[in-house]
PDB file of C-alpha atoms and ligand atoms in Angstrom:
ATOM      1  CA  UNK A  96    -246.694 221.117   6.855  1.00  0.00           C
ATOM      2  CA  UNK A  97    -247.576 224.521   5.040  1.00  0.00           C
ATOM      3  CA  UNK A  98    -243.869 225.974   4.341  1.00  0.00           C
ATOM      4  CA  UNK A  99    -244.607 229.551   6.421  1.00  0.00           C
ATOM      5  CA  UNK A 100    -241.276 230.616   6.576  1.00  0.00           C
ATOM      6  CA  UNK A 101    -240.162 229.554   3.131  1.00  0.00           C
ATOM      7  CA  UNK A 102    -243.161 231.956   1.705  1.00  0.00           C
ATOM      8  CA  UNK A 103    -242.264 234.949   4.319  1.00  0.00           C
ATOM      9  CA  UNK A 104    -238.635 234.074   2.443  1.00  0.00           C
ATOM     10  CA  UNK A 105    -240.179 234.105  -0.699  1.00  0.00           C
ATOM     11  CA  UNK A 106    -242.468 237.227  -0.385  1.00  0.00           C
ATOM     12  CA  UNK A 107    -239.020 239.338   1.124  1.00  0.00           C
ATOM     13  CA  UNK A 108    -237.511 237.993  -2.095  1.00  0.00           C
ATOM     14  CA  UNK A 109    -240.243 239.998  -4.014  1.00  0.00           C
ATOM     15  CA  UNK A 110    -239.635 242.945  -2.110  1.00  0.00           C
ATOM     16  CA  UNK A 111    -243.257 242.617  -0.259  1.00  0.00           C
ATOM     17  CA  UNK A 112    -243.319 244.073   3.193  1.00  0.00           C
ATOM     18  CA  UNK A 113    -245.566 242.027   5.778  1.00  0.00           C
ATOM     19  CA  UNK A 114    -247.969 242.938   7.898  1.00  0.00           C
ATOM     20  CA  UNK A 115    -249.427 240.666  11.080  1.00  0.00           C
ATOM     21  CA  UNK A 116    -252.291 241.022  12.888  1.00  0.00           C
ATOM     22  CA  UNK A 117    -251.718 240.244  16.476  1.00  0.00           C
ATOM     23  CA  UNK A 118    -254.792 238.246  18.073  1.00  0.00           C
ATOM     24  CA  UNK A 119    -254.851 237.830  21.965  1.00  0.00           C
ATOM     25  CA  UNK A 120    -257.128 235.043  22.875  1.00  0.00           C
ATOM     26  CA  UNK A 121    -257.240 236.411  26.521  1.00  0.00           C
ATOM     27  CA  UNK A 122    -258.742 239.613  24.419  1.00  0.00           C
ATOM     28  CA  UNK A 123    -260.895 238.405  21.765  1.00  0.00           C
ATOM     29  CA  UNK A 124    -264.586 238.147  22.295  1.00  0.00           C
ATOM     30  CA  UNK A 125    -265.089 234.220  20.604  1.00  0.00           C
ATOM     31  CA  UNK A 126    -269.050 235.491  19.507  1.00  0.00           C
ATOM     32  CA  UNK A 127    -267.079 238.583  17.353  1.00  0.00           C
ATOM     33  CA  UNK A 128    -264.232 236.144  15.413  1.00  0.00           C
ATOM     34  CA  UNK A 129    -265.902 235.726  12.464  1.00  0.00           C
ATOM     35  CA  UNK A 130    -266.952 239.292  11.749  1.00  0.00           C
ATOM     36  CA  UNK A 131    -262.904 240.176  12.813  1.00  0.00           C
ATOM     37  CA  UNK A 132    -261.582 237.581  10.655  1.00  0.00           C
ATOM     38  CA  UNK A 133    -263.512 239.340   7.445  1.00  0.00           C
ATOM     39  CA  UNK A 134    -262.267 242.373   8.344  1.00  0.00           C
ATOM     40  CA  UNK A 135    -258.343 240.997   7.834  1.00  0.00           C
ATOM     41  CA  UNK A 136    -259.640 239.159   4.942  1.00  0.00           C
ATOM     42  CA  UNK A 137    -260.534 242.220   2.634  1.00  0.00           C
ATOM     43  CA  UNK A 138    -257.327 243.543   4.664  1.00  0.00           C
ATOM     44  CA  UNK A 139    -253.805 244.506   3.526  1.00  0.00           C
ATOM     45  CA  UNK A 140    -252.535 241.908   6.198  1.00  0.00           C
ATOM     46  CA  UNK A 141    -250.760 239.149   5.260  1.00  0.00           C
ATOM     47  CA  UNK A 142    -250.761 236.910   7.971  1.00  0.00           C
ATOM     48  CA  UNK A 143    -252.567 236.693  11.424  1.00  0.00           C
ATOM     49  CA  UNK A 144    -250.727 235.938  14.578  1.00  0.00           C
ATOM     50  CA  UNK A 145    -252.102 234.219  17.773  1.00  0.00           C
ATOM     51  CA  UNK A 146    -250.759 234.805  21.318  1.00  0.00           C
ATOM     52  CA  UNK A 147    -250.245 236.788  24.540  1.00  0.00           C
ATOM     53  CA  UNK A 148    -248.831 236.955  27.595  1.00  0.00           C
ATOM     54  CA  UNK A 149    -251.600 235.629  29.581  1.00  0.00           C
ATOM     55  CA  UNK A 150    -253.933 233.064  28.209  1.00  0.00           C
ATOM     56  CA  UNK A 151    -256.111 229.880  29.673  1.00  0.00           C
ATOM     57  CA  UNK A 152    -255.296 226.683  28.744  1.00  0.00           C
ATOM     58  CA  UNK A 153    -257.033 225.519  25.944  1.00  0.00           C
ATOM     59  CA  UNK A 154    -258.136 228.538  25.094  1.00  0.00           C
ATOM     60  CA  UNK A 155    -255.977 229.229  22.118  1.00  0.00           C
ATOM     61  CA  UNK A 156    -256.769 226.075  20.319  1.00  0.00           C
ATOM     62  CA  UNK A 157    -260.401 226.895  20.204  1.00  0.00           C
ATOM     63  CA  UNK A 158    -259.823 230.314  19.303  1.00  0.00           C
ATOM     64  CA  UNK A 159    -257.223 228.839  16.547  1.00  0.00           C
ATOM     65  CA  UNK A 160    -260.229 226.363  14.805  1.00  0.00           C
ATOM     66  CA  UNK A 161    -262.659 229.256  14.800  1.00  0.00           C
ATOM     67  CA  UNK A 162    -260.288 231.464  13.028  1.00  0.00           C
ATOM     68  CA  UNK A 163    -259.234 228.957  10.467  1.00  0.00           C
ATOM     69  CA  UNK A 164    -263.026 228.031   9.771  1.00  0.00           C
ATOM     70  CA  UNK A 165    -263.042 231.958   8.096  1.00  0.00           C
ATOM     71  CA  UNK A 166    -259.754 232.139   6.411  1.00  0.00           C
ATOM     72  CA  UNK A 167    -256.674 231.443   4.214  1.00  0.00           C
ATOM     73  CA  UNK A 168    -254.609 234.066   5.958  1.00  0.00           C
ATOM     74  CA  UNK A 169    -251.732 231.506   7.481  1.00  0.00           C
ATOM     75  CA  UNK A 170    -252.065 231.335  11.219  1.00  0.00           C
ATOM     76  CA  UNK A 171    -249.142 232.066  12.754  1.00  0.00           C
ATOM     77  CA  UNK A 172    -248.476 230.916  16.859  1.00  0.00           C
ATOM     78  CA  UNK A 173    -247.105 233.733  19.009  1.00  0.00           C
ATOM     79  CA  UNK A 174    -246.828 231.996  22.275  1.00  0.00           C
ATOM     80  CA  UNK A 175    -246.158 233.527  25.740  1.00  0.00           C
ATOM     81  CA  UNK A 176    -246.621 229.806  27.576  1.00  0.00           C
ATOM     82  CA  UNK A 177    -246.421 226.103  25.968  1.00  0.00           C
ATOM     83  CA  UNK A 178    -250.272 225.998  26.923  1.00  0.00           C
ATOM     84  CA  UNK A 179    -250.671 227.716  23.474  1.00  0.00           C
ATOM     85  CA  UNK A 180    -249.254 225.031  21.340  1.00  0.00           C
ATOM     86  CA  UNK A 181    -251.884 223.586  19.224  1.00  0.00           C
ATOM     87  CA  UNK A 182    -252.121 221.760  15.895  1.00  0.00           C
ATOM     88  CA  UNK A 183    -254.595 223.812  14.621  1.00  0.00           C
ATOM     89  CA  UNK A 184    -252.358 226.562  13.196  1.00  0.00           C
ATOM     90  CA  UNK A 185    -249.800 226.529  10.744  1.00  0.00           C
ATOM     91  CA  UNK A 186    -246.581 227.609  11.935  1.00  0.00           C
ATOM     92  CA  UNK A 187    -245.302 228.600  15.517  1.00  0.00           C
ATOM     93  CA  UNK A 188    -242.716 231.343  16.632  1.00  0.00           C
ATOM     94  CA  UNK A 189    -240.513 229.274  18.506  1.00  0.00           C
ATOM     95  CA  UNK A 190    -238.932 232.032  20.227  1.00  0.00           C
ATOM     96  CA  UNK A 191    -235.566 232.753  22.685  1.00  0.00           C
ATOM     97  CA  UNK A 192    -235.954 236.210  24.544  1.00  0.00           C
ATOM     98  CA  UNK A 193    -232.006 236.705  23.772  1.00  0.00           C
ATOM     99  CA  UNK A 194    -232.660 240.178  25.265  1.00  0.00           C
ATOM    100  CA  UNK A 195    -233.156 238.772  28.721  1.00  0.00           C
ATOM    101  CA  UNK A 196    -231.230 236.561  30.948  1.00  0.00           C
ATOM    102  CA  UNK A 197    -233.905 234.177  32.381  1.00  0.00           C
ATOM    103  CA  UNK A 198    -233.487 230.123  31.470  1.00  0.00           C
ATOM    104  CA  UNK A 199    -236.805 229.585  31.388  1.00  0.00           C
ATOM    105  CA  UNK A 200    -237.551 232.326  28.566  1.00  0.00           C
ATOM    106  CA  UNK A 201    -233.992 231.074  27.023  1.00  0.00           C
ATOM    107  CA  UNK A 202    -234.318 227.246  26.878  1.00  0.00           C
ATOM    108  CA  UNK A 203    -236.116 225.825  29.580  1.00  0.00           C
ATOM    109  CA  UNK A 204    -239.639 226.462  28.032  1.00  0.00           C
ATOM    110  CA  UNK A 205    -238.396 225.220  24.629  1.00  0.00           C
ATOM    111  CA  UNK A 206    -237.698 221.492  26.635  1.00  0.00           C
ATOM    112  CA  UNK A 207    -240.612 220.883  27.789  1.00  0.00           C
ATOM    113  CA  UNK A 208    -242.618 221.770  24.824  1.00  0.00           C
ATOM    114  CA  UNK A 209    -240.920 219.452  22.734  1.00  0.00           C
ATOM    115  CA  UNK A 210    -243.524 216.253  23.606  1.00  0.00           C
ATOM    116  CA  UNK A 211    -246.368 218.414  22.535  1.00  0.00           C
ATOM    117  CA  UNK A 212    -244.713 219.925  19.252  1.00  0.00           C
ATOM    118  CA  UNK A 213    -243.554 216.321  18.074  1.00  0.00           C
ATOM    119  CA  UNK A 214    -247.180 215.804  17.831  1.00  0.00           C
ATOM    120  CA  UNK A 215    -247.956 218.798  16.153  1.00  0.00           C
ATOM    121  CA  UNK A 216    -247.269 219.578  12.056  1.00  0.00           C
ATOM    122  CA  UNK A 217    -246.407 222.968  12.441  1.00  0.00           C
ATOM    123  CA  UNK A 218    -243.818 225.004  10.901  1.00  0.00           C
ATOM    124  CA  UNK A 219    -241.211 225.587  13.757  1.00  0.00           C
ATOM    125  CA  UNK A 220    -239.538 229.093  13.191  1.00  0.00           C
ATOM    126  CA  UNK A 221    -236.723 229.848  15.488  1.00  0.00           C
ATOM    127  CA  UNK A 222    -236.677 233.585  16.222  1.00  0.00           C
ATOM    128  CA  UNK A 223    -234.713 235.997  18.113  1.00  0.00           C
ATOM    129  CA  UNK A 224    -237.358 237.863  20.252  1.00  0.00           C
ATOM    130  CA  UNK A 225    -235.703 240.889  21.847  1.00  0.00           C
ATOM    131  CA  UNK A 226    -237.843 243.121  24.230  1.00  0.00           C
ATOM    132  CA  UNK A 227    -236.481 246.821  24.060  1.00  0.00           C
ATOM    133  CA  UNK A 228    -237.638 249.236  27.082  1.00  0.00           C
ATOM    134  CA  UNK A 229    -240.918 251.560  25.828  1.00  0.00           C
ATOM    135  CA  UNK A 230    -241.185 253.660  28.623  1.00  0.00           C
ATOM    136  CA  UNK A 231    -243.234 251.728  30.463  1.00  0.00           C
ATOM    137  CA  UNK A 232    -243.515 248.305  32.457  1.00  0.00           C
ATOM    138  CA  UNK A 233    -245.257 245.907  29.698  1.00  0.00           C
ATOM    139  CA  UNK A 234    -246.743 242.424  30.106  1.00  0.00           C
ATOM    140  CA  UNK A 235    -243.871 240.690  27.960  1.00  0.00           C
ATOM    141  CA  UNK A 236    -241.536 242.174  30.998  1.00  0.00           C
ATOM    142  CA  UNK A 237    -243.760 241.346  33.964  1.00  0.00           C
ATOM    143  CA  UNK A 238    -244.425 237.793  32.726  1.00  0.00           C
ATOM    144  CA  UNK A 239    -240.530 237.106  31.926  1.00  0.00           C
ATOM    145  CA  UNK A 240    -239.002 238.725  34.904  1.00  0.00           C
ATOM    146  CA  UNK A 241    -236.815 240.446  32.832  1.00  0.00           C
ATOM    147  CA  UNK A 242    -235.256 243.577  32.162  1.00  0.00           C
ATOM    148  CA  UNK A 243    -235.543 244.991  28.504  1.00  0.00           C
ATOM    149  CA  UNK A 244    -232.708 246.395  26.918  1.00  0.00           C
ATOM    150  CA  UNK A 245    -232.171 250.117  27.106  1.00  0.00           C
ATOM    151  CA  UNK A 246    -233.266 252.047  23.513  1.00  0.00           C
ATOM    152  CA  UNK A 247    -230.366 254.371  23.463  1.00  0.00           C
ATOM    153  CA  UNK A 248    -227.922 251.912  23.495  1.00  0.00           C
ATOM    154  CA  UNK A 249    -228.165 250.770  20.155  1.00  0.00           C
ATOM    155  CA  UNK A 250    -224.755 249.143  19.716  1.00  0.00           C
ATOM    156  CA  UNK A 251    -226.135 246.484  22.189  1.00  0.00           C
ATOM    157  CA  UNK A 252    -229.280 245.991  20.220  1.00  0.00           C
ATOM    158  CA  UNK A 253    -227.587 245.192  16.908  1.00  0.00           C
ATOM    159  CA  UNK A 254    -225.028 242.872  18.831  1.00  0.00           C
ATOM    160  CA  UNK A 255    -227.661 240.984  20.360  1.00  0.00           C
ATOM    161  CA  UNK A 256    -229.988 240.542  17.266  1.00  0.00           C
ATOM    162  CA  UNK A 257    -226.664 239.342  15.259  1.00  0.00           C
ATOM    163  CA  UNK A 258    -225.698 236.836  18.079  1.00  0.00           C
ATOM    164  CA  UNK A 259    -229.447 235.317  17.245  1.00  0.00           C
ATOM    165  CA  UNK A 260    -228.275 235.525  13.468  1.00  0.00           C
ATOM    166  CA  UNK A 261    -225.363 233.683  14.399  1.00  0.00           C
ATOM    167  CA  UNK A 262    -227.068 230.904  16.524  1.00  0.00           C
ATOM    168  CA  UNK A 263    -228.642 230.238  13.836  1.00  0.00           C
ATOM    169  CA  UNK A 264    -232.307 231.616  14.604  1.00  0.00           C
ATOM    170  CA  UNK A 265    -233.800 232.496  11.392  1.00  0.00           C
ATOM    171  CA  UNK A 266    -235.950 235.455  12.462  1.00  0.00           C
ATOM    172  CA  UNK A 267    -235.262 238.381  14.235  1.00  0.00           C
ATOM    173  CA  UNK A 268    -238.019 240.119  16.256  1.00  0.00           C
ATOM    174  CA  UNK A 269    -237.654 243.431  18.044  1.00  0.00           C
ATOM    175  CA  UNK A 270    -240.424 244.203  20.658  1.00  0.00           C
ATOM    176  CA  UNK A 271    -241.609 247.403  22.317  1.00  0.00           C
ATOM    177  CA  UNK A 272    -244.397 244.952  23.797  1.00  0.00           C
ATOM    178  CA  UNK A 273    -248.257 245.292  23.393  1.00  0.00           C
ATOM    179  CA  UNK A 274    -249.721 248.538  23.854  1.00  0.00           C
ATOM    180  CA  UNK A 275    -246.518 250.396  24.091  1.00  0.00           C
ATOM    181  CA  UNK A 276    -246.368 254.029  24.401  1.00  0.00           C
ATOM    182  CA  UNK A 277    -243.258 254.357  21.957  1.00  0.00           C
ATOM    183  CA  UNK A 278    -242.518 251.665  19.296  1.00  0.00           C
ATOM    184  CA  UNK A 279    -239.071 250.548  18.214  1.00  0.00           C
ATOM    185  CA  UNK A 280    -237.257 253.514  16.887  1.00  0.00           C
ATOM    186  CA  UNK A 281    -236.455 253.888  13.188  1.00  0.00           C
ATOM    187  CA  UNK A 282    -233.107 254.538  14.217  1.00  0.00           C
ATOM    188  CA  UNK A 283    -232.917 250.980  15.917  1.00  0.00           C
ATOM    189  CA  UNK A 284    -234.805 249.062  13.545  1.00  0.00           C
ATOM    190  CA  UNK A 285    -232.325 250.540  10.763  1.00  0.00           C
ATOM    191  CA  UNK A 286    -229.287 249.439  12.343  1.00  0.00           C
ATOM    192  CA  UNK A 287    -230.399 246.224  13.170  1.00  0.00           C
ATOM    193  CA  UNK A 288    -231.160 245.719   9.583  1.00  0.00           C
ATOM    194  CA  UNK A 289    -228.132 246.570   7.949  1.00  0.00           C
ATOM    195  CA  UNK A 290    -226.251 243.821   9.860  1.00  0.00           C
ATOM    196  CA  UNK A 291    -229.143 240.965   9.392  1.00  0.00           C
ATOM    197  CA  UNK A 292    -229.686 238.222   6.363  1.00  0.00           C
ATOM    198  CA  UNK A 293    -232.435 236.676   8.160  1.00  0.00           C
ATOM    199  CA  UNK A 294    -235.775 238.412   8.038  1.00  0.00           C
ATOM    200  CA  UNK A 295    -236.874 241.374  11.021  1.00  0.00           C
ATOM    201  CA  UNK A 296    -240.120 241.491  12.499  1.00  0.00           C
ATOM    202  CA  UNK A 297    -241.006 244.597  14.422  1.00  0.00           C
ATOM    203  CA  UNK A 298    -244.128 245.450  16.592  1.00  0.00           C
ATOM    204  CA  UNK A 299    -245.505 247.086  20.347  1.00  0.00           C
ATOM    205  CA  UNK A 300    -247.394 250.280  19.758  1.00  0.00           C
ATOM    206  CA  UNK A 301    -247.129 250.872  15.900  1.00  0.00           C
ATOM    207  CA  UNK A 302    -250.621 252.645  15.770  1.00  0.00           C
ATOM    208  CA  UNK A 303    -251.020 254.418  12.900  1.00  0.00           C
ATOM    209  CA  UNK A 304    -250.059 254.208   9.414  1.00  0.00           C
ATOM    210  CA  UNK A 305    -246.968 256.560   9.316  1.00  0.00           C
ATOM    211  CA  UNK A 306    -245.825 254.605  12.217  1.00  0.00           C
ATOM    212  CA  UNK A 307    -246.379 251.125   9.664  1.00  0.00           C
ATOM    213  CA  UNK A 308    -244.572 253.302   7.046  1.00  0.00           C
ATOM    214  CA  UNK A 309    -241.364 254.369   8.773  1.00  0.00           C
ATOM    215  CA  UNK A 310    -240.930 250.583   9.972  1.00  0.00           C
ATOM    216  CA  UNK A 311    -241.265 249.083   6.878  1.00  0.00           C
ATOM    217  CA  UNK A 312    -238.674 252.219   5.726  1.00  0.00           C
ATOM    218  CA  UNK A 313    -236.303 251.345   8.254  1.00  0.00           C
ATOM    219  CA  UNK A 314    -235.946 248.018   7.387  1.00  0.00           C
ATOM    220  CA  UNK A 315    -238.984 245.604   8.695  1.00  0.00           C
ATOM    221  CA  UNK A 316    -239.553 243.114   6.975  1.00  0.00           C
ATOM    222  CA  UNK A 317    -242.772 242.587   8.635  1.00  0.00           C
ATOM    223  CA  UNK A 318    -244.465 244.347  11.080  1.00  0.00           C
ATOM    224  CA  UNK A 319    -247.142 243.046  14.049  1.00  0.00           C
ATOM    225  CA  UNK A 320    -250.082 244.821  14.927  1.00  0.00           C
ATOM    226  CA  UNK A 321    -252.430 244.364  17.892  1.00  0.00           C
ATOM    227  CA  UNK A 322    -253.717 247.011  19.828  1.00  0.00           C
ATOM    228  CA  UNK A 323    -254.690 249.567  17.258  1.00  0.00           C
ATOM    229  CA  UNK A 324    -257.095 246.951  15.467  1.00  0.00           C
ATOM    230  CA  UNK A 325    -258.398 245.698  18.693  1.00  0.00           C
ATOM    231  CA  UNK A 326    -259.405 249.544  20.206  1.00  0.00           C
ATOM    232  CA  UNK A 327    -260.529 250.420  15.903  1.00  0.00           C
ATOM    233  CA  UNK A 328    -261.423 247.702  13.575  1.00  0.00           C
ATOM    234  CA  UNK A 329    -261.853 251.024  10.748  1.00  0.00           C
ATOM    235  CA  UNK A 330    -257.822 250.735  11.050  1.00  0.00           C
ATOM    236  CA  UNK A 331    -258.107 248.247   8.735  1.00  0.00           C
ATOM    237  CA  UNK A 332    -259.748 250.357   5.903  1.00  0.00           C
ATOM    238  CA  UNK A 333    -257.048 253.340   6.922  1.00  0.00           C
ATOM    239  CA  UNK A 334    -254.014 251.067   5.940  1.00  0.00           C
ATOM    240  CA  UNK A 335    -256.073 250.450   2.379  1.00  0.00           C
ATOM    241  CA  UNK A 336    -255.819 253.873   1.540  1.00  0.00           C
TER     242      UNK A 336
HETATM  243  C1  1GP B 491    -247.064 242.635  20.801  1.00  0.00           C
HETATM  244  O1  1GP B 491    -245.748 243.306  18.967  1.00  0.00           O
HETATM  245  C2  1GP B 491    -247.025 242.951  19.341  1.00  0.00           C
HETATM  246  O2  1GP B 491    -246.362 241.502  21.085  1.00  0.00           O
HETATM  247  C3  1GP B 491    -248.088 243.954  18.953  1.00  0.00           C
HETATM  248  O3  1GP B 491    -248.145 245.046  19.819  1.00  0.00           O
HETATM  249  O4  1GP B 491    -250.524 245.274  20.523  1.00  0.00           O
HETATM  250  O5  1GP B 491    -248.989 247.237  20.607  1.00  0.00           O
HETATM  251  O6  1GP B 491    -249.770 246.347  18.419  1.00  0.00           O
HETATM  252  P1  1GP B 491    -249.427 246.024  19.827  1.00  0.00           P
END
């Protein structure tokens, strides 16, 4: 097992901020992987993340061995259903939407992947994923049937990323969901930070590279981006600059 979270530890340690790029297999075009995966090679990114709300089965397995044929990046599972387990990556999110109030998303998912992760030598991370409202209905909501929390009640935020601290989760992620309109405030991401020892991961809508700047200045540890480098692959030379 490659030790993902002990080096995401280890990098923090440094003071290195992270940056993930955020591959949807129900998005990517299999014929264009290879020329993508280059194009986070001679990147800034430090890791590339696999996942999405809606995916075919089997489909992220196959996208998962192309990748890896191009790169050393570590491949990082994102899932939105257990039908995107596979051995082929490294390490997997194994994430609890604390933010919402549906089993399934809570626990009941996490049961019935265990068969298929016993046979897998991934690194199992247990994060905190909490979905915080971006002005509009995303797919992260529609596919949970839940409700996200409010972004002006911050108090509520904090609490609930510090109750995943406390149950022991050892990463905190705060979603606006893909393609939002608004990403997580700085505001928000601040105060969540100044109450966490466990690593925050931020993403949904961070588009340009201000928007990477003031997360990483607000305390984000490391931040996901999909969206922007799916619509502009020359966002990748932007962020070099
Ligand atoms: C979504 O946080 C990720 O789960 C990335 O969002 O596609 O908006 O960059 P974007």
């Amino acid at each position: 097992m490659k030790p993902i979270y002990k080096d995401i530890l280890g990098s923090i340690s440094r003071g290195e901020k992270l940056l993930a790029v955020l591959i949807d297999p129900d998005k990517m075009n299999f014929d264009k992987v290879s020329n993508f995966i280059e194009k986070v090679n001679r990147s800034v990114a430090t890791h590339i993340f696999v996942g999405g709300s809606t995916v075919d089965e089997n489909m992220t397995s196959t996208l998962v061995e192309e990748i890896k044929k191009h790169t050393k990046v570590p491949v990082v599972l994102f899932p939105g259903d257990i039908t995107q387990i596979t051995s082929k990556a490294d390490a997997i999110l194994f994430l609890s939407l604390i933010s919402g109030r549906n089993p399934e998303y809570l626990i009941g998912k996490h049961i019935t992947s265990i068969s298929k992760l016993k046979e897998t030598d991934l690194d199992i991370i247990s994060t905190g994923y909490v979905l915080i409202e971006s002005g509009a209905e995303t797919a992260v909501e529609r596919v949970t049937r839940t409700e996200p929390l409010s972004r002006t009640n911050i108090q509520y935020i904090v609490d609930t990323a510090q109750a995943g601290e406390l149950l022991g989760m050892k990463l905190i992620y705060l979603e606006a969901g893909s393609g939002a309109k608004v990403p997580v405030s700085e505001e928000i991401i601040s105060r969540v930070n100044k109450v966490l020892n466990i690593p925050l991961i931020v993403g949904g809508g961070i588009k340009t590279k201000k928007q990477l700047e003031n997360a990483y200045n607000s305390g984000a540890d490391l931040v996901v981006i999909g969206t922007a480098f799916e619509k502009d692959e020359s966002f990748f030379d932007e962020l070099k600059k």
